[in-house]
Coordinates of C-alpha atoms in Angstrom, one line a residue:
Chain A
X975 CA 5.1 -69.7 -25.6
X976 CA 6.5 -69.3 -29.1
X977 CA 4.9 -66.9 -31.4
X978 CA 3.1 -68.5 -34.3
X979 CA 3.9 -67.0 -37.7
X980 CA 0.9 -67.4 -39.9
X981 CA 2.1 -67.0 -43.4
X982 CA -0.5 -66.3 -46.1
X983 CA -1.0 -68.9 -48.9
X984 CA 1.0 -66.9 -51.4
X985 CA 4.1 -67.0 -49.2
X986 CA 3.8 -70.7 -48.8
X987 CA 3.4 -71.1 -52.6
X988 CA 6.3 -68.8 -53.2
X989 CA 8.5 -70.8 -50.7
X990 CA 7.7 -74.0 -52.5
X991 CA 8.4 -72.6 -56.0
X992 CA 11.6 -71.0 -54.8
X993 CA 12.8 -74.4 -53.5
X994 CA 12.0 -76.0 -56.8
X995 CA 13.9 -73.4 -58.7
X996 CA 16.9 -73.5 -56.5
X997 CA 17.1 -77.2 -56.4
X998 CA 16.8 -77.3 -60.2
X999 CA 13.4 -79.2 -60.1
X1000 CA 12.4 -76.5 -62.6
X1001 CA 15.0 -75.9 -65.3
X1002 CA 16.2 -72.5 -66.4
X1003 CA 13.8 -71.1 -69.0
X1004 CA 11.1 -73.6 -68.1
X1005 CA 7.6 -72.4 -68.8
X1006 CA 5.4 -72.3 -65.7
X1007 CA 1.7 -72.2 -66.5
X1008 CA -0.6 -70.7 -63.9
X1009 CA -3.2 -73.4 -64.2
X1010 CA -0.7 -76.2 -64.1
X1011 CA 1.0 -74.8 -60.9
X1012 CA -2.3 -74.2 -59.2
X1013 CA -3.4 -77.7 -60.0
X1014 CA 0.0 -79.3 -58.9
X1015 CA 0.0 -77.4 -55.7
X1016 CA -3.7 -77.9 -55.0
X1017 CA -4.5 -74.3 -54.5
X1018 CA -6.4 -71.6 -56.4
X1019 CA -4.9 -69.5 -59.1
X1020 CA -4.8 -66.2 -57.1
X1021 CA -2.1 -67.2 -54.6
X1022 CA 0.0 -68.7 -57.4
X1023 CA -0.3 -65.5 -59.4
X1024 CA 0.7 -63.5 -56.3
X1025 CA 3.6 -65.9 -55.5
X1026 CA 4.9 -65.5 -59.1
X1027 CA 4.8 -61.8 -58.6
X1028 CA 6.9 -62.1 -55.5
X1029 CA 9.4 -64.4 -57.3
X1030 CA 9.6 -62.0 -60.2
X1031 CA 10.5 -59.1 -57.8
X1032 CA 13.2 -61.4 -56.4
X1033 CA 14.5 -62.0 -59.9
X1034 CA 13.8 -65.8 -60.0
X1035 CA 11.2 -65.7 -62.7
X1036 CA 10.0 -63.5 -65.5
X1037 CA 6.2 -62.9 -65.7
X1038 CA 4.6 -63.5 -69.1
X1039 CA 1.7 -61.3 -70.3
X1040 CA -0.8 -64.1 -69.6
X1041 CA 0.3 -64.3 -65.9
X1042 CA 2.3 -67.4 -66.4
X1043 CA 6.1 -67.2 -66.0
X1044 CA 9.5 -68.4 -67.3
X1045 CA 12.1 -69.6 -64.8
X1046 CA 15.2 -67.4 -64.9
X1047 CA 18.7 -68.9 -65.0
X1048 CA 20.0 -68.7 -61.4
X1049 CA 23.6 -67.8 -61.7
X1050 CA 26.3 -67.9 -59.1
X1051 CA 26.3 -64.1 -59.3
X1052 CA 22.6 -64.1 -58.2
X1053 CA 23.5 -66.1 -55.1
X1054 CA 26.6 -64.0 -54.4
X1055 CA 24.6 -60.8 -54.6
X1056 CA 22.1 -62.2 -52.2
X1057 CA 24.7 -63.3 -49.6
X1058 CA 26.7 -60.1 -49.9
X1059 CA 23.6 -58.1 -48.9
X1060 CA 22.5 -60.6 -46.3
X1061 CA 25.9 -60.6 -44.7
X1062 CA 25.9 -56.8 -44.7
X1063 CA 22.5 -56.6 -43.0
X1064 CA 23.1 -59.5 -40.6
X1065 CA 26.3 -57.9 -39.5
X1066 CA 24.6 -54.6 -38.9
X1067 CA 21.8 -56.3 -36.9
X1068 CA 24.2 -58.1 -34.6
X1069 CA 26.3 -55.0 -34.2
X1070 CA 23.3 -53.1 -33.0
X1071 CA 22.2 -56.1 -30.9
X1072 CA 25.6 -56.1 -29.1
X1073 CA 25.4 -52.4 -28.5
X1074 CA 22.0 -52.5 -27.0
X1075 CA 22.5 -55.9 -25.3
X1076 CA 19.1 -57.2 -24.4
X1077 CA 18.1 -60.1 -22.2
X1078 CA 19.8 -63.2 -23.6
X1079 CA 18.0 -65.9 -21.6
X1080 CA 15.9 -67.0 -24.6
X1081 CA 18.9 -66.9 -27.0
X1082 CA 20.9 -69.1 -24.6
X1083 CA 18.0 -71.5 -24.3
X1084 CA 17.6 -71.8 -28.1
X1085 CA 21.4 -72.6 -28.4
X1086 CA 21.1 -75.3 -25.8
X1087 CA 18.1 -76.9 -27.4
X1088 CA 19.6 -76.6 -30.9
X1089 CA 22.6 -78.6 -29.6
X1090 CA 20.4 -81.2 -28.1
X1091 CA 18.4 -81.5 -31.3
X1092 CA 21.6 -81.9 -33.2
X1093 CA 22.8 -84.8 -30.9
X1094 CA 19.4 -86.5 -31.4
X1095 CA 19.7 -85.9 -35.1
X1096 CA 16.4 -84.2 -35.0
X1097 CA 17.1 -81.6 -37.7
X1098 CA 13.5 -80.3 -38.0
X1099 CA 13.9 -79.1 -34.4
X1100 CA 17.4 -77.9 -35.0
X1101 CA 16.2 -75.8 -38.0
X1102 CA 13.4 -74.3 -35.9
X1103 CA 15.9 -73.1 -33.2
X1104 CA 18.3 -71.9 -35.8
X1105 CA 15.8 -69.6 -37.4
X1106 CA 14.6 -68.6 -33.9
X1107 CA 18.1 -67.5 -32.9
X1108 CA 18.4 -65.3 -36.0
X1109 CA 14.9 -63.8 -35.5
X1110 CA 15.8 -62.8 -31.9
X1111 CA 19.1 -61.2 -33.1
X1112 CA 17.1 -59.2 -35.7
X1113 CA 14.6 -58.1 -33.1
X1114 CA 17.5 -57.0 -30.8
X1115 CA 18.7 -54.7 -33.6
X1116 CA 15.7 -52.5 -32.6
X1117 CA 15.2 -51.6 -36.2
X1118 CA 12.0 -52.9 -37.7
X1119 CA 12.9 -52.2 -41.3
X1120 CA 16.2 -54.1 -40.9
X1121 CA 14.3 -57.0 -39.2
X1122 CA 11.7 -57.1 -42.0
X1123 CA 14.3 -57.1 -44.8
X1124 CA 16.3 -59.8 -43.1
X1125 CA 13.2 -62.0 -42.6
X1126 CA 12.3 -61.5 -46.2
X1127 CA 15.8 -62.5 -47.3
X1128 CA 15.8 -65.5 -45.0
X1129 CA 12.7 -66.7 -46.7
X1130 CA 14.0 -66.1 -50.1
X1131 CA 17.0 -68.3 -49.8
X1132 CA 17.2 -70.5 -46.9
X1133 CA 17.9 -74.2 -47.1
X1134 CA 17.5 -76.2 -43.9
X1135 CA 20.5 -77.9 -42.5
X1136 CA 20.5 -81.7 -42.4
X1137 CA 24.1 -82.5 -41.8
X1138 CA 25.3 -83.0 -38.2
X1139 CA 28.8 -81.6 -38.8
X1140 CA 27.4 -78.5 -40.4
X1141 CA 24.7 -78.0 -37.8
X1142 CA 27.1 -78.4 -34.8
X1143 CA 29.6 -75.9 -36.4
X1144 CA 26.8 -73.5 -37.1
X1145 CA 25.5 -73.7 -33.5
X1146 CA 29.0 -73.2 -32.1
X1147 CA 29.0 -69.8 -33.9
X1148 CA 25.5 -69.1 -32.5
X1149 CA 26.9 -69.5 -29.0
X1150 CA 29.9 -67.2 -29.8
X1151 CA 27.4 -64.6 -31.1
X1152 CA 25.3 -64.8 -27.9
X1153 CA 28.5 -64.4 -25.8
X1154 CA 29.4 -61.2 -27.9
X1155 CA 25.9 -59.8 -27.3
X1156 CA 26.2 -60.5 -23.5
X1157 CA 29.7 -59.0 -23.4
X1158 CA 28.8 -56.0 -25.6
X1159 CA 31.4 -56.8 -28.2
X1160 CA 29.9 -55.4 -31.4
X1161 CA 33.0 -55.6 -33.5
X1162 CA 33.7 -59.3 -32.7
X1163 CA 30.0 -60.1 -33.1
X1164 CA 30.2 -58.7 -36.6
X1165 CA 33.2 -61.0 -37.5
X1166 CA 31.5 -64.1 -36.2
X1167 CA 28.4 -63.3 -38.1
X1168 CA 30.4 -62.7 -41.3
X1169 CA 31.9 -66.2 -41.2
X1170 CA 28.5 -67.7 -40.2
X1171 CA 26.7 -66.2 -43.2
X1172 CA 29.6 -67.2 -45.4
X1173 CA 29.1 -70.8 -44.3
X1174 CA 25.4 -70.7 -45.5
X1175 CA 26.6 -69.1 -48.7
X1176 CA 29.0 -71.9 -49.5
X1177 CA 26.5 -74.5 -48.5
X1178 CA 23.9 -73.1 -50.9
X1179 CA 26.4 -72.8 -53.8
X1180 CA 27.3 -76.4 -53.2
X1181 CA 23.6 -77.5 -53.2
X1182 CA 22.9 -75.5 -56.3
X1183 CA 25.8 -76.8 -58.3
X1184 CA 25.5 -80.4 -57.2
X1185 CA 21.7 -80.7 -56.6
X1186 CA 21.4 -83.1 -59.5
X1187 CA 23.9 -85.5 -57.8
X1188 CA 22.0 -85.3 -54.5
X1189 CA 18.5 -85.9 -55.9
Chain B
X624 CA 20.5 -51.5 -81.7
X625 CA 23.7 -49.5 -82.3
X626 CA 24.1 -46.2 -80.5
X627 CA 21.0 -46.5 -78.5
X628 CA 21.3 -46.7 -74.7
X629 CA 18.7 -48.5 -72.6
X630 CA 16.4 -46.2 -70.9
X631 CA 16.9 -46.6 -67.1
X632 CA 13.6 -46.4 -65.3
X633 CA 12.1 -48.1 -62.3
X634 CA 9.2 -50.5 -63.3
X635 CA 5.7 -49.0 -63.1
X636 CA 4.9 -51.0 -59.9
X637 CA 7.9 -49.6 -58.1
X638 CA 7.2 -46.1 -59.2
X639 CA 3.6 -46.4 -58.1
X640 CA 4.8 -47.9 -54.8
X641 CA 7.2 -45.1 -54.3
X642 CA 4.5 -42.4 -54.8
X643 CA 2.2 -44.1 -52.4
X644 CA 5.0 -44.8 -49.9
X645 CA 5.9 -41.1 -49.9
X646 CA 2.3 -40.1 -49.4
X647 CA 2.0 -42.4 -46.4
X648 CA 5.3 -41.6 -44.9
X649 CA 4.7 -37.8 -45.2
X650 CA 1.1 -38.2 -43.9
X651 CA -0.5 -37.0 -47.1
X652 CA -2.4 -40.2 -46.8
X653 CA -3.6 -40.6 -43.3
X654 CA -4.0 -43.6 -41.1
X655 CA -7.3 -45.4 -41.8
X656 CA -7.8 -43.9 -45.2
X657 CA -9.2 -46.3 -47.7
X658 CA -7.4 -46.8 -51.1
X659 CA -9.2 -48.6 -53.9
X660 CA -7.5 -50.1 -56.9
X661 CA -9.5 -48.2 -59.5
X662 CA -9.4 -44.8 -57.9
X663 CA -5.6 -45.1 -57.2
X664 CA -5.0 -46.3 -60.8
X665 CA -7.0 -43.3 -62.2
X666 CA -5.2 -40.8 -59.9
X667 CA -1.8 -42.0 -60.9
X668 CA -2.8 -42.4 -64.5
X669 CA -1.7 -46.1 -64.9
X670 CA -3.6 -49.4 -65.3
X671 CA -4.7 -51.4 -62.3
X672 CA -2.0 -54.1 -62.7
X673 CA 0.9 -52.1 -61.4
X674 CA -1.3 -50.7 -58.6
X675 CA -2.2 -54.2 -57.5
X676 CA 1.5 -55.0 -57.4
X677 CA 2.3 -51.8 -55.6
X678 CA -0.3 -52.6 -53.0
X679 CA 1.4 -56.0 -52.5
X680 CA 4.8 -54.3 -52.1
X681 CA 3.4 -51.8 -49.5
X682 CA 1.5 -54.5 -47.6
X683 CA 4.8 -56.4 -47.2
X684 CA 6.3 -53.2 -45.7
X685 CA 3.4 -52.9 -43.3
X686 CA 2.3 -49.6 -44.7
X687 CA -1.2 -50.7 -45.8
X688 CA -3.5 -53.5 -45.0
X689 CA -5.1 -55.4 -47.9
X690 CA -8.6 -56.6 -48.0
X691 CA -10.0 -59.5 -50.0
X692 CA -12.1 -57.2 -52.1
X693 CA -8.7 -55.6 -53.1
X694 CA -9.2 -52.4 -51.3
X695 CA -6.7 -51.3 -48.7
X696 CA -6.4 -49.1 -45.6
X697 CA -3.4 -47.0 -44.7
X698 CA -1.6 -48.1 -41.6
X699 CA -0.3 -45.7 -39.0
X700 CA 3.4 -44.9 -39.0
X701 CA 5.5 -42.9 -36.5
X702 CA 8.9 -41.3 -36.2
X703 CA 10.5 -44.6 -35.3
X704 CA 9.3 -46.1 -38.6
X705 CA 10.9 -43.3 -40.5
X706 CA 14.2 -43.6 -38.6
X707 CA 14.3 -47.4 -39.1
X708 CA 13.5 -46.9 -42.8
X709 CA 16.2 -44.3 -43.4
X710 CA 18.9 -45.9 -41.3
X711 CA 18.4 -49.1 -43.3
X712 CA 18.5 -47.2 -46.6
X713 CA 21.7 -45.4 -45.4
X714 CA 23.4 -48.8 -44.8
X715 CA 22.6 -50.0 -48.3
X716 CA 23.3 -46.8 -50.1
X717 CA 26.7 -46.4 -48.4
X718 CA 27.6 -50.0 -49.3
X719 CA 26.7 -49.3 -52.9
X720 CA 29.1 -46.3 -53.2
X721 CA 31.8 -48.4 -51.4
X722 CA 31.3 -51.1 -54.0
X723 CA 31.5 -48.6 -56.9
X724 CA 34.8 -47.3 -55.5
X725 CA 36.3 -50.7 -54.7
X726 CA 35.3 -52.3 -58.0
X727 CA 36.4 -49.2 -59.9
X728 CA 33.0 -49.5 -61.8
X729 CA 32.1 -47.4 -64.8
X730 CA 30.7 -44.1 -63.6
X731 CA 29.7 -42.3 -66.8
X732 CA 26.0 -42.7 -66.0
X733 CA 26.5 -41.3 -62.5
X734 CA 28.2 -38.3 -63.8
X735 CA 25.5 -37.8 -66.5
X736 CA 22.8 -38.0 -63.9
X737 CA 24.6 -35.5 -61.7
X738 CA 25.0 -33.1 -64.6
X739 CA 21.3 -33.4 -65.4
X740 CA 20.5 -32.4 -61.8
X741 CA 22.9 -29.5 -62.0
X742 CA 21.4 -28.1 -65.2
X743 CA 17.9 -28.5 -63.7
X744 CA 18.9 -26.4 -60.7
X745 CA 20.8 -23.9 -62.8
X746 CA 17.8 -23.3 -65.1
X747 CA 15.7 -23.2 -61.9
X748 CA 13.3 -25.9 -63.1
X749 CA 13.2 -27.3 -59.6
X750 CA 10.0 -29.3 -60.3
X751 CA 12.2 -31.6 -62.4
X752 CA 14.9 -32.1 -59.8
X753 CA 13.2 -35.1 -58.3
X754 CA 13.7 -37.1 -61.6
X755 CA 17.4 -36.2 -61.7
X756 CA 17.7 -37.1 -58.0
X757 CA 16.3 -40.6 -58.7
X758 CA 18.5 -41.0 -61.8
X759 CA 21.6 -40.2 -59.7
X760 CA 20.8 -42.8 -57.1
X761 CA 19.7 -45.4 -59.7
X762 CA 22.9 -44.9 -61.6
X763 CA 24.9 -45.6 -58.4
X764 CA 22.9 -48.8 -57.7
X765 CA 23.5 -49.9 -61.3
X766 CA 27.2 -49.2 -61.2
X767 CA 27.5 -51.1 -57.9
X768 CA 26.1 -54.1 -59.9
X769 CA 24.4 -56.0 -57.1
X770 CA 20.9 -56.8 -58.2
X771 CA 19.7 -57.7 -54.7
X772 CA 20.8 -54.4 -53.2
X773 CA 19.2 -52.6 -56.1
X774 CA 15.8 -54.3 -55.6
X775 CA 16.0 -53.6 -51.8
X776 CA 16.9 -50.0 -52.4
X777 CA 14.0 -49.6 -54.9
X778 CA 11.7 -50.9 -52.2
X779 CA 13.2 -48.2 -49.9
X780 CA 12.7 -45.4 -52.4
X781 CA 10.1 -42.8 -51.6
X782 CA 10.8 -40.0 -53.9
X783 CA 11.6 -36.6 -52.6
X784 CA 12.7 -36.4 -49.0
X785 CA 11.4 -32.9 -48.5
X786 CA 10.7 -31.6 -45.1
X787 CA 7.8 -29.4 -44.2
X788 CA 10.3 -26.6 -43.6
X789 CA 12.0 -26.5 -47.0
X790 CA 11.0 -25.0 -50.3
X791 CA 11.6 -27.1 -53.5
X792 CA 14.4 -24.7 -54.3
X793 CA 16.3 -25.2 -51.0
X794 CA 15.7 -28.9 -51.1
X795 CA 17.1 -29.2 -54.6
X796 CA 20.1 -27.0 -53.8
X797 CA 21.0 -29.0 -50.7
X798 CA 20.6 -32.3 -52.4
X799 CA 22.7 -31.3 -55.4
X800 CA 25.5 -30.0 -53.2
X801 CA 25.5 -33.4 -51.4
X802 CA 25.5 -35.3 -54.6
X803 CA 28.5 -33.3 -55.7
X804 CA 30.5 -34.4 -52.6
X805 CA 29.5 -38.0 -53.2
X806 CA 30.4 -37.9 -56.9
X807 CA 33.7 -36.2 -56.1
X808 CA 34.6 -39.0 -53.7
X809 CA 33.5 -41.6 -56.2
X810 CA 35.6 -40.0 -59.0
X811 CA 38.7 -40.1 -56.6
X812 CA 37.8 -43.7 -55.7
X813 CA 37.9 -42.6 -52.1
X814 CA 35.6 -45.3 -50.6
X815 CA 35.7 -44.0 -47.0
X816 CA 34.7 -40.5 -48.0
X817 CA 32.1 -41.7 -50.5
X818 CA 30.6 -43.9 -47.8
X819 CA 30.6 -41.1 -45.3
X820 CA 29.1 -38.5 -47.6
X821 CA 26.3 -40.9 -48.7
X822 CA 25.5 -41.8 -45.2
X823 CA 25.2 -38.2 -44.2
X824 CA 23.1 -37.4 -47.3
X825 CA 20.5 -40.1 -46.3
X826 CA 20.5 -39.1 -42.6
X827 CA 20.0 -35.5 -43.6
X828 CA 17.0 -36.5 -45.7
X829 CA 15.7 -38.4 -42.7
X830 CA 16.0 -35.4 -40.5
X831 CA 14.3 -33.3 -43.1
X832 CA 11.3 -35.8 -43.4
X833 CA 11.1 -35.9 -39.6
X834 CA 10.2 -32.2 -39.5
X835 CA 6.8 -33.4 -40.9
X836 CA 6.3 -35.3 -37.7
X837 CA 6.7 -32.5 -35.2

C-alpha cells in the first residue's frame, strides 16, 4: 500500500499560489490581499497567512505589514538558483543511494507503471509514479535532512509533465538511474541525475517564459 | 545613500529559529518540553511574530510539534539527526565556496568578517566570536550569490557548534584557524582546497556537537 501524505491546508494553499505565480496568473508586483485570497480559495485566513509566510521564505512574495503580500518578479536567475541547488542535492542523494544500494523492487515497479501510464496517455498516473521514484531515491540516501530539503524543493517548483515525448524521455532516465543503483555505480548515477534535473529546468524555463502563449 | 553599506543580518525569524534550533539540538531544550509563543518571545526579547514564524520553520524541520493553540512541544532528536543535518550543511557550504572561487566573486566582505573574528579572538572577547563566525559564513553565502542555497543554509544554521568538551576559548581558536585556511584557499581561487577545508570545518563542528550526545 502506498503511503498517504496528508499535507496541511497551508501547504495546499502555498502550492496553489506558487503555481499561479509561476504561470504568471499573478503578475509581478501584484497586490495579494489576505481576505481576497481566502475568499477566492474558499479557506480561512490563517492558512493563507501561513502560506504567504512560506512563499516569502522562498522568495516568491514580499509580506506587507498588514499580512497581505506583493508578488515578487520571478527572474530566470531565481529559477537557475533553484535548479542549481536541486541538482546538487539530487546528485548527492542518488550517489548515496547507489553506494548503499537498497532493494529496488519498488523502484523497478514504478518505472514499469510510469511507462504504461505514458502509453495510455494517463499523465496524472505518470506524475504520481514520477514523484514516487524520486521519493524512493531520496529515502535511499539514508539522510533525512537531505530527503526533507529535496521534498521541500520539489514542492516549491514542480510542474507536472503532460507531454508524452518528455515523459518517455524522463522515464528512460529513471530506468538508467535504477540500473546504476542496482549496479552500485554512484558516479554514473550522478551524471544521469544531472541531465535529468537539467531537463526539468529547461522545461520550467520554457513554461515560465511562454506561459502566456500556452494559456 | 552614498558611503553606507547595507547591514547584513539574518531576519529576526531566522535568528530566533537558530537560537531555538541550537537549544534543541544541544538538548538544552528537552524532548516533550512545552514552548509557548509569549514565554519564548519574552525570553528572546522579540515580538511574537518572528517567534510564530520561527515555530513554523522548526516544525517543517521536525524539531517541534505545533498545536492549534499555538503552543509547541519539543521533538526528540538523536545522533543520526545531527549527522544528517551537518552532512547536508557540509554539502551546501562546500558548494558555496566552490562557487565563490569559480565565479571569482568579490570577497572583501569575507575578508572583513574574518578580520573581525581575528580581532575578537586577539582581544580575548570570546563571547563575541559567535557573531563573527556567523558573519564569515553569511559573507560566503552572499558572495556565492545563490539565493536558494542561502535560504537553505540559513535554515541549517544553529549558532555555535560547541561541544560539551570545549571552552569558548578553544572553540573560537579552532574555528578561526579553520576559517583562515578556508579564506586562504578562496583568496588563491583554489576551489578544491576551499571545498575540502570547508567540508572538514563543518564535519569537525559535527563531531564537536556529537560530544553532547555521549
